[in-house]
Amino acid sequence: MMSIILFDGECNLCNQSVVFVIKKDTENHFRFASRQSKIGNQLLDQYKIDKNIDSIIVIDNDTVYLESDAILHICKYIKRWRILCIFSIFPKLIRDVFYKGFAKNRYKWFGKKEQCMIPTPEIKKRFLE
């Protein structure tokens, strides 16, 4: 079964994170779509996700993961990053305070693109269209 990662296609950090996950996801568990894409918007509508939410989104088996839960869900499938799932011992409320603070400043710290990244043909296979 695969999970879908919806990411902010304009965010440099988000784009680099997608490239990182693609490289580390040796089992090809994840598929990707930018939130700004047609399929991204369709998934937001289908799962009744607020289009203004400032979070990476993971959809797995019709379950939606947001904010720190999404990050921990991704880590669960990445060897050597599974150890980070230990942070799930902290209440979501506390984890999300850190997540939201980071997300709020990501453009300032990492920059913003005018358009979504254009993946190579090899990486493009991992993207939903």
mmCIF file of N, CA and C in Angstrom, residues 10-129:
data_model
loop_
_atom_site.group_PDB
_atom_site.id
_atom_site.type_symbol
_atom_site.label_atom_id
_atom_site.label_comp_id
_atom_site.label_asym_id
_atom_site.label_seq_id
_atom_site.Cartn_x
_atom_site.Cartn_y
_atom_site.Cartn_z
ATOM 1 N N GLU A 10 5.699 25.467 -3.591
ATOM 2 C CA GLU A 10 6.418 26.741 -3.674
ATOM 3 C C GLU A 10 7.517 26.860 -2.629
ATOM 4 N N CYS A 11 7.528 25.968 -1.667
ATOM 5 C CA CYS A 11 8.456 26.035 -0.531
ATOM 6 C C CYS A 11 9.748 25.286 -0.858
ATOM 7 N N ASN A 12 10.884 25.979 -0.772
ATOM 8 C CA ASN A 12 12.176 25.345 -1.029
ATOM 9 C C ASN A 12 12.429 24.183 -0.073
ATOM 10 N N LEU A 13 12.140 24.364 1.202
ATOM 11 C CA LEU A 13 12.338 23.287 2.181
ATOM 12 C C LEU A 13 11.464 22.087 1.839
ATOM 13 N N CYS A 14 10.228 22.336 1.478
ATOM 14 C CA CYS A 14 9.303 21.241 1.150
ATOM 15 C C CYS A 14 9.785 20.472 -0.067
ATOM 16 N N ASN A 15 10.233 21.196 -1.096
ATOM 17 C CA ASN A 15 10.755 20.538 -2.295
ATOM 18 C C ASN A 15 11.987 19.697 -1.978
ATOM 19 N N GLN A 16 12.885 20.235 -1.179
ATOM 20 C CA GLN A 16 14.081 19.472 -0.807
ATOM 21 C C GLN A 16 13.718 18.272 0.064
ATOM 22 N N SER A 17 12.693 18.421 0.889
ATOM 23 C CA SER A 17 12.240 17.304 1.717
ATOM 24 C C SER A 17 11.671 16.184 0.854
ATOM 25 N N VAL A 18 10.945 16.542 -0.190
ATOM 26 C CA VAL A 18 10.407 15.537 -1.113
ATOM 27 C C VAL A 18 11.552 14.792 -1.796
ATOM 28 N N VAL A 19 12.556 15.509 -2.263
ATOM 29 C CA VAL A 19 13.715 14.870 -2.891
ATOM 30 C C VAL A 19 14.395 13.929 -1.900
ATOM 31 N N PHE A 20 14.529 14.366 -0.649
ATOM 32 C CA PHE A 20 15.129 13.531 0.397
ATOM 33 C C PHE A 20 14.318 12.249 0.598
ATOM 34 N N VAL A 21 13.002 12.378 0.715
ATOM 35 C CA VAL A 21 12.153 11.199 0.935
ATOM 36 C C VAL A 21 12.246 10.260 -0.263
ATOM 37 N N ILE A 22 12.243 10.799 -1.467
ATOM 38 C CA ILE A 22 12.360 9.954 -2.662
ATOM 39 C C ILE A 22 13.647 9.133 -2.616
ATOM 40 N N LYS A 23 14.751 9.769 -2.233
ATOM 41 C CA LYS A 23 16.035 9.066 -2.165
ATOM 42 C C LYS A 23 16.050 7.997 -1.071
ATOM 43 N N LYS A 24 15.420 8.281 0.048
ATOM 44 C CA LYS A 24 15.468 7.370 1.200
ATOM 45 C C LYS A 24 14.366 6.319 1.190
ATOM 46 N N ASP A 25 13.321 6.540 0.417
ATOM 47 C CA ASP A 25 12.182 5.624 0.364
ATOM 48 C C ASP A 25 12.492 4.479 -0.608
ATOM 49 N N THR A 26 13.306 3.550 -0.161
ATOM 50 C CA THR A 26 13.774 2.468 -1.026
ATOM 51 C C THR A 26 12.655 1.499 -1.411
ATOM 52 N N GLU A 27 11.572 1.498 -0.678
ATOM 53 C CA GLU A 27 10.455 0.600 -0.986
ATOM 54 C C GLU A 27 9.368 1.278 -1.820
ATOM 55 N N ASN A 28 9.617 2.516 -2.230
ATOM 56 C CA ASN A 28 8.659 3.282 -3.043
ATOM 57 C C ASN A 28 7.267 3.299 -2.422
ATOM 58 N N HIS A 29 7.222 3.532 -1.131
ATOM 59 C CA HIS A 29 5.951 3.570 -0.405
ATOM 60 C C HIS A 29 5.169 4.849 -0.688
ATOM 61 N N PHE A 30 5.879 5.932 -0.964
ATOM 62 C CA PHE A 30 5.236 7.240 -1.097
ATOM 63 C C PHE A 30 5.070 7.676 -2.547
ATOM 64 N N ARG A 31 3.955 8.356 -2.782
ATOM 65 C CA ARG A 31 3.707 9.081 -4.009
ATOM 66 C C ARG A 31 3.544 10.542 -3.599
ATOM 67 N N PHE A 32 3.696 11.447 -4.535
ATOM 68 C CA PHE A 32 3.760 12.864 -4.208
ATOM 69 C C PHE A 32 2.878 13.695 -5.115
ATOM 70 N N ALA A 33 2.377 14.782 -4.563
ATOM 71 C CA ALA A 33 1.665 15.791 -5.337
ATOM 72 C C ALA A 33 1.786 17.104 -4.587
ATOM 73 N N SER A 34 2.001 18.169 -5.353
ATOM 74 C CA SER A 34 2.016 19.468 -4.690
ATOM 75 C C SER A 34 0.568 19.848 -4.376
ATOM 76 N N ARG A 35 0.397 20.594 -3.315
ATOM 77 C CA ARG A 35 -0.950 21.043 -2.941
ATOM 78 C C ARG A 35 -1.524 21.986 -3.991
ATOM 79 N N GLN A 36 -0.660 22.633 -4.756
ATOM 80 C CA GLN A 36 -1.110 23.585 -5.757
ATOM 81 C C GLN A 36 -1.534 22.909 -7.063
ATOM 82 N N SER A 37 -1.232 21.620 -7.220
ATOM 83 C CA SER A 37 -1.543 20.918 -8.461
ATOM 84 C C SER A 37 -3.024 20.553 -8.528
ATOM 85 N N LYS A 38 -3.462 20.181 -9.720
ATOM 86 C CA LYS A 38 -4.855 19.780 -9.912
ATOM 87 C C LYS A 38 -5.188 18.574 -9.031
ATOM 88 N N ILE A 39 -4.344 17.543 -9.047
ATOM 89 C CA ILE A 39 -4.602 16.353 -8.234
ATOM 90 C C ILE A 39 -4.511 16.697 -6.746
ATOM 91 N N GLY A 40 -3.601 17.588 -6.395
ATOM 92 C CA GLY A 40 -3.488 18.023 -5.003
ATOM 93 C C GLY A 40 -4.780 18.661 -4.526
ATOM 94 N N ASN A 41 -5.343 19.549 -5.332
ATOM 95 C CA ASN A 41 -6.610 20.197 -4.981
ATOM 96 C C ASN A 41 -7.762 19.204 -4.929
ATOM 97 N N GLN A 42 -7.753 18.225 -5.851
ATOM 98 C CA GLN A 42 -8.795 17.199 -5.827
ATOM 99 C C GLN A 42 -8.730 16.378 -4.540
ATOM 100 N N LEU A 43 -7.509 16.040 -4.107
ATOM 101 C CA LEU A 43 -7.355 15.267 -2.869
ATOM 102 C C LEU A 43 -7.759 16.090 -1.645
ATOM 103 N N LEU A 44 -7.420 17.378 -1.652
ATOM 104 C CA LEU A 44 -7.842 18.244 -0.549
ATOM 105 C C LEU A 44 -9.366 18.264 -0.455
ATOM 106 N N ASP A 45 -10.034 18.373 -1.598
ATOM 107 C CA ASP A 45 -11.498 18.367 -1.621
ATOM 108 C C ASP A 45 -12.050 17.007 -1.192
ATOM 109 N N GLN A 46 -11.489 15.941 -1.756
ATOM 110 C CA GLN A 46 -11.976 14.596 -1.470
ATOM 111 C C GLN A 46 -11.912 14.265 0.018
ATOM 112 N N TYR A 47 -10.819 14.674 0.675
ATOM 113 C CA TYR A 47 -10.636 14.362 2.095
ATOM 114 C C TYR A 47 -11.062 15.513 3.004
ATOM 115 N N LYS A 48 -11.706 16.508 2.420
ATOM 116 C CA LYS A 48 -12.242 17.654 3.174
ATOM 117 C C LYS A 48 -11.164 18.298 4.065
ATOM 118 N N ILE A 49 -10.022 18.559 3.440
ATOM 119 C CA ILE A 49 -8.901 19.189 4.128
ATOM 120 C C ILE A 49 -8.930 20.675 3.800
ATOM 121 N N ASP A 50 -8.835 21.504 4.816
ATOM 122 C CA ASP A 50 -8.817 22.957 4.634
ATOM 123 C C ASP A 50 -7.645 23.344 3.733
ATOM 124 N N LYS A 51 -7.939 24.017 2.632
ATOM 125 C CA LYS A 51 -6.895 24.392 1.676
ATOM 126 C C LYS A 51 -5.935 25.434 2.239
ATOM 127 N N ASN A 52 -6.288 26.060 3.333
ATOM 128 C CA ASN A 52 -5.426 27.068 3.942
ATOM 129 C C ASN A 52 -4.529 26.499 5.033
ATOM 130 N N ILE A 53 -4.627 25.199 5.299
ATOM 131 C CA ILE A 53 -3.804 24.605 6.354
ATOM 132 C C ILE A 53 -2.333 24.708 5.964
ATOM 133 N N ASP A 54 -1.510 25.073 6.911
ATOM 134 C CA ASP A 54 -0.080 25.264 6.672
ATOM 135 C C ASP A 54 0.653 24.023 7.167
ATOM 136 N N SER A 55 0.498 22.925 6.435
ATOM 137 C CA SER A 55 1.058 21.649 6.881
ATOM 138 C C SER A 55 1.350 20.749 5.698
ATOM 139 N N ILE A 56 2.344 19.911 5.877
ATOM 140 C CA ILE A 56 2.510 18.777 4.977
ATOM 141 C C ILE A 56 1.354 17.832 5.298
ATOM 142 N N ILE A 57 0.892 17.121 4.304
ATOM 143 C CA ILE A 57 -0.264 16.243 4.485
ATOM 144 C C ILE A 57 0.105 14.861 3.973
ATOM 145 N N VAL A 58 -0.187 13.840 4.772
ATOM 146 C CA VAL A 58 0.013 12.462 4.338
ATOM 147 C C VAL A 58 -1.344 11.775 4.362
ATOM 148 N N ILE A 59 -1.663 11.110 3.267
ATOM 149 C CA ILE A 59 -2.899 10.331 3.177
ATOM 150 C C ILE A 59 -2.488 8.874 3.037
ATOM 151 N N ASP A 60 -2.925 8.044 3.966
ATOM 152 C CA ASP A 60 -2.568 6.629 3.967
ATOM 153 C C ASP A 60 -3.793 5.819 4.368
ATOM 154 N N ASN A 61 -4.245 4.956 3.490
ATOM 155 C CA ASN A 61 -5.428 4.122 3.769
ATOM 156 C C ASN A 61 -6.616 4.968 4.224
ATOM 157 N N ASP A 62 -6.873 6.042 3.525
ATOM 158 C CA ASP A 62 -7.981 6.955 3.809
ATOM 159 C C ASP A 62 -7.862 7.660 5.161
ATOM 160 N N THR A 63 -6.693 7.605 5.776
ATOM 161 C CA THR A 63 -6.431 8.357 7.001
ATOM 162 C C THR A 63 -5.548 9.541 6.637
ATOM 163 N N VAL A 64 -5.906 10.716 7.141
ATOM 164 C CA VAL A 64 -5.158 11.937 6.867
ATOM 165 C C VAL A 64 -4.296 12.268 8.080
ATOM 166 N N TYR A 65 -3.019 12.495 7.821
ATOM 167 C CA TYR A 65 -2.076 12.892 8.868
ATOM 168 C C TYR A 65 -1.612 14.313 8.564
ATOM 169 N N LEU A 66 -1.633 15.159 9.582
ATOM 170 C CA LEU A 66 -1.236 16.559 9.439
ATOM 171 C C LEU A 66 -0.131 16.889 10.429
ATOM 172 N N GLU A 67 0.610 17.928 10.105
ATOM 173 C CA GLU A 67 1.598 18.518 10.994
ATOM 174 C C GLU A 67 2.581 17.468 11.509
ATOM 175 N N SER A 68 2.844 17.416 12.800
ATOM 176 C CA SER A 68 3.856 16.492 13.318
ATOM 177 C C SER A 68 3.468 15.038 13.095
ATOM 178 N N ASP A 69 2.181 14.725 13.094
ATOM 179 C CA ASP A 69 1.758 13.352 12.809
ATOM 180 C C ASP A 69 2.172 12.937 11.392
ATOM 181 N N ALA A 70 2.099 13.861 10.443
ATOM 182 C CA ALA A 70 2.505 13.564 9.070
ATOM 183 C C ALA A 70 4.004 13.275 9.004
ATOM 184 N N ILE A 71 4.793 14.097 9.678
ATOM 185 C CA ILE A 71 6.246 13.900 9.680
ATOM 186 C C ILE A 71 6.594 12.548 10.306
ATOM 187 N N LEU A 72 5.976 12.232 11.436
ATOM 188 C CA LEU A 72 6.259 10.959 12.095
ATOM 189 C C LEU A 72 5.792 9.776 11.252
ATOM 190 N N HIS A 73 4.699 9.941 10.535
ATOM 191 C CA HIS A 73 4.226 8.873 9.658
ATOM 192 C C HIS A 73 5.228 8.622 8.533
ATOM 193 N N ILE A 74 5.782 9.673 7.984
ATOM 194 C CA ILE A 74 6.809 9.527 6.946
ATOM 195 C C ILE A 74 8.037 8.820 7.527
ATOM 196 N N CYS A 75 8.478 9.248 8.700
ATOM 197 C CA CYS A 75 9.664 8.657 9.336
ATOM 198 C C CYS A 75 9.493 7.154 9.567
ATOM 199 N N LYS A 76 8.276 6.735 9.807
ATOM 200 C CA LYS A 76 8.000 5.316 10.058
ATOM 201 C C LYS A 76 8.426 4.437 8.878
ATOM 202 N N TYR A 77 8.449 4.996 7.683
ATOM 203 C CA TYR A 77 8.752 4.225 6.483
ATOM 204 C C TYR A 77 10.163 4.464 5.943
ATOM 205 N N ILE A 78 10.946 5.275 6.621
ATOM 206 C CA ILE A 78 12.289 5.597 6.151
ATOM 207 C C ILE A 78 13.305 4.983 7.115
ATOM 208 N N LYS A 79 14.056 4.019 6.608
ATOM 209 C CA LYS A 79 15.094 3.390 7.444
ATOM 210 C C LYS A 79 16.015 4.458 7.998
ATOM 211 N N ARG A 80 16.491 4.243 9.167
ATOM 212 C CA ARG A 80 17.375 5.151 9.909
ATOM 213 C C ARG A 80 16.661 6.403 10.401
ATOM 214 N N TRP A 81 15.459 6.644 9.955
ATOM 215 C CA TRP A 81 14.676 7.776 10.455
ATOM 216 C C TRP A 81 13.537 7.299 11.345
ATOM 217 N N ARG A 82 13.324 5.985 11.370
ATOM 218 C CA ARG A 82 12.260 5.417 12.212
ATOM 219 C C ARG A 82 12.457 5.773 13.680
ATOM 220 N N ILE A 83 13.690 5.938 14.080
ATOM 221 C CA ILE A 83 13.992 6.271 15.472
ATOM 222 C C ILE A 83 13.288 7.565 15.897
ATOM 223 N N LEU A 84 13.044 8.456 14.942
ATOM 224 C CA LEU A 84 12.380 9.722 15.271
ATOM 225 C C LEU A 84 10.933 9.523 15.726
ATOM 226 N N CYS A 85 10.386 8.353 15.456
ATOM 227 C CA CYS A 85 9.023 8.059 15.906
ATOM 228 C C CYS A 85 8.925 8.056 17.424
ATOM 229 N N ILE A 86 10.066 8.038 18.092
ATOM 230 C CA ILE A 86 10.069 8.117 19.554
ATOM 231 C C ILE A 86 9.412 9.426 20.025
ATOM 232 N N PHE A 87 9.438 10.447 19.169
ATOM 233 C CA PHE A 87 8.812 11.729 19.529
ATOM 234 C C PHE A 87 7.299 11.621 19.647
ATOM 235 N N SER A 88 6.746 10.507 19.191
ATOM 236 C CA SER A 88 5.297 10.317 19.343
ATOM 237 C C SER A 88 4.898 10.135 20.804
ATOM 238 N N ILE A 89 5.884 9.946 21.688
ATOM 239 C CA ILE A 89 5.561 9.860 23.122
ATOM 240 C C ILE A 89 5.106 11.209 23.669
ATOM 241 N N PHE A 90 5.498 12.277 22.987
ATOM 242 C CA PHE A 90 5.064 13.605 23.403
ATOM 243 C C PHE A 90 3.661 13.861 22.866
ATOM 244 N N PRO A 91 2.845 14.556 23.628
ATOM 245 C CA PRO A 91 1.487 14.859 23.140
ATOM 246 C C PRO A 91 1.535 15.643 21.832
ATOM 247 N N LYS A 92 0.580 15.355 20.963
ATOM 248 C CA LYS A 92 0.488 16.019 19.664
ATOM 249 C C LYS A 92 0.475 17.537 19.828
ATOM 250 N N LEU A 93 -0.226 18.020 20.814
ATOM 251 C CA LEU A 93 -0.309 19.462 21.050
ATOM 252 C C LEU A 93 1.082 20.078 21.203
ATOM 253 N N ILE A 94 1.943 19.424 21.941
ATOM 254 C CA ILE A 94 3.303 19.935 22.153
ATOM 255 C C ILE A 94 4.121 19.812 20.871
ATOM 256 N N ARG A 95 4.058 18.653 20.210
ATOM 257 C CA ARG A 95 4.799 18.457 18.959
ATOM 258 C C ARG A 95 4.376 19.488 17.919
ATOM 259 N N ASP A 96 3.083 19.749 17.845
ATOM 260 C CA ASP A 96 2.569 20.664 16.832
ATOM 261 C C ASP A 96 2.948 22.118 17.091
ATOM 262 N N VAL A 97 3.201 22.484 18.331
ATOM 263 C CA VAL A 97 3.678 23.842 18.620
ATOM 264 C C VAL A 97 5.016 24.060 17.906
ATOM 265 N N PHE A 98 5.907 23.070 18.010
ATOM 266 C CA PHE A 98 7.200 23.172 17.331
ATOM 267 C C PHE A 98 7.022 23.124 15.817
ATOM 268 N N TYR A 99 6.156 22.240 15.350
ATOM 269 C CA TYR A 99 5.917 22.117 13.909
ATOM 270 C C TYR A 99 5.394 23.436 13.348
ATOM 271 N N LYS A 100 4.389 23.993 13.994
ATOM 272 C CA LYS A 100 3.780 25.235 13.490
ATOM 273 C C LYS A 100 4.766 26.396 13.496
ATOM 274 N N GLY A 101 5.608 26.458 14.517
ATOM 275 C CA GLY A 101 6.625 27.514 14.572
ATOM 276 C C GLY A 101 7.599 27.399 13.408
ATOM 277 N N PHE A 102 8.006 26.176 13.117
ATOM 278 C CA PHE A 102 8.910 25.940 12.004
ATOM 279 C C PHE A 102 8.215 26.249 10.678
ATOM 280 N N ALA A 103 6.992 25.751 10.521
ATOM 281 C CA ALA A 103 6.242 25.957 9.269
ATOM 282 C C ALA A 103 6.002 27.442 9.011
ATOM 283 N N LYS A 104 5.738 28.176 10.066
ATOM 284 C CA LYS A 104 5.459 29.610 9.926
ATOM 285 C C LYS A 104 6.664 30.370 9.366
ATOM 286 N N ASN A 105 7.864 29.904 9.667
ATOM 287 C CA ASN A 105 9.083 30.609 9.263
ATOM 288 C C ASN A 105 9.807 29.973 8.077
ATOM 289 N N ARG A 106 9.255 28.926 7.472
ATOM 290 C CA ARG A 106 9.989 28.187 6.444
ATOM 291 C C ARG A 106 10.310 29.031 5.224
ATOM 292 N N TYR A 107 9.427 29.920 4.808
ATOM 293 C CA TYR A 107 9.726 30.769 3.654
ATOM 294 C C TYR A 107 10.855 31.743 3.987
ATOM 295 N N LYS A 108 10.817 32.286 5.182
ATOM 296 C CA LYS A 108 11.837 33.245 5.596
ATOM 297 C C LYS A 108 13.211 32.568 5.669
ATOM 298 N N TRP A 109 13.252 31.347 6.212
ATOM 299 C CA TRP A 109 14.516 30.648 6.406
ATOM 300 C C TRP A 109 15.025 29.949 5.153
ATOM 301 N N PHE A 110 14.127 29.422 4.323
ATOM 302 C CA PHE A 110 14.544 28.590 3.198
ATOM 303 C C PHE A 110 14.148 29.149 1.835
ATOM 304 N N GLY A 111 13.301 30.157 1.805
ATOM 305 C CA GLY A 111 12.908 30.774 0.545
ATOM 306 C C GLY A 111 11.672 30.140 -0.061
ATOM 307 N N LYS A 112 11.226 30.768 -1.142
ATOM 308 C CA LYS A 112 9.994 30.370 -1.808
ATOM 309 C C LYS A 112 10.233 30.382 -3.309
ATOM 310 N N LYS A 113 9.667 29.418 -3.997
ATOM 311 C CA LYS A 113 9.762 29.340 -5.451
ATOM 312 C C LYS A 113 8.552 30.021 -6.075
ATOM 313 N N GLU A 114 8.703 30.467 -7.298
ATOM 314 C CA GLU A 114 7.581 31.042 -8.033
ATOM 315 C C GLU A 114 6.698 29.958 -8.631
ATOM 316 N N GLN A 115 7.265 28.753 -8.779
ATOM 317 C CA GLN A 115 6.507 27.637 -9.340
ATOM 318 C C GLN A 115 6.978 26.351 -8.679
ATOM 319 N N CYS A 116 6.197 25.296 -8.846
ATOM 320 C CA CYS A 116 6.552 23.994 -8.290
ATOM 321 C C CYS A 116 7.797 23.468 -9.002
ATOM 322 N N MET A 117 8.505 22.548 -8.314
ATOM 323 C CA MET A 117 9.691 21.971 -8.931
ATOM 324 C C MET A 117 9.295 21.138 -10.145
ATOM 325 N N ILE A 118 10.213 21.029 -11.077
ATOM 326 C CA ILE A 118 9.998 20.203 -12.258
ATOM 327 C C ILE A 118 10.864 18.958 -12.069
ATOM 328 N N PRO A 119 10.227 17.823 -11.781
ATOM 329 C CA PRO A 119 11.010 16.620 -11.487
ATOM 330 C C PRO A 119 11.636 16.016 -12.745
ATOM 331 N N THR A 120 12.727 15.286 -12.523
ATOM 332 C CA THR A 120 13.342 14.542 -13.615
ATOM 333 C C THR A 120 12.383 13.424 -14.025
ATOM 334 N N PRO A 121 12.559 12.846 -15.220
ATOM 335 C CA PRO A 121 11.663 11.757 -15.631
ATOM 336 C C PRO A 121 11.626 10.596 -14.632
ATOM 337 N N GLU A 122 12.769 10.276 -14.037
ATOM 338 C CA GLU A 122 12.814 9.181 -13.061
ATOM 339 C C GLU A 122 11.992 9.506 -11.821
ATOM 340 N N ILE A 123 12.150 10.714 -11.316
ATOM 341 C CA ILE A 123 11.405 11.139 -10.126
ATOM 342 C C ILE A 123 9.933 11.351 -10.473
ATOM 343 N N LYS A 124 9.652 11.786 -11.695
ATOM 344 C CA LYS A 124 8.280 12.079 -12.108
ATOM 345 C C LYS A 124 7.377 10.862 -11.970
ATOM 346 N N LYS A 125 7.925 9.668 -12.091
ATOM 347 C CA LYS A 125 7.135 8.442 -11.928
ATOM 348 C C LYS A 125 6.506 8.338 -10.546
ATOM 349 N N ARG A 126 7.097 9.007 -9.572
ATOM 350 C CA ARG A 126 6.630 8.947 -8.195
ATOM 351 C C ARG A 126 5.540 9.983 -7.914
ATOM 352 N N PHE A 127 5.261 10.851 -8.880
ATOM 353 C CA PHE A 127 4.286 11.921 -8.692
ATOM 354 C C PHE A 127 2.947 11.541 -9.285
ATOM 355 N N LEU A 128 1.894 11.943 -8.611
ATOM 356 C CA LEU A 128 0.536 11.722 -9.110
ATOM 357 C C LEU A 128 0.218 12.811 -10.120
ATOM 358 N N GLU A 129 -0.511 12.478 -11.151
ATOM 359 C CA GLU A 129 -0.877 13.488 -12.153
ATOM 360 C C GLU A 129 -2.374 13.515 -12.335
#
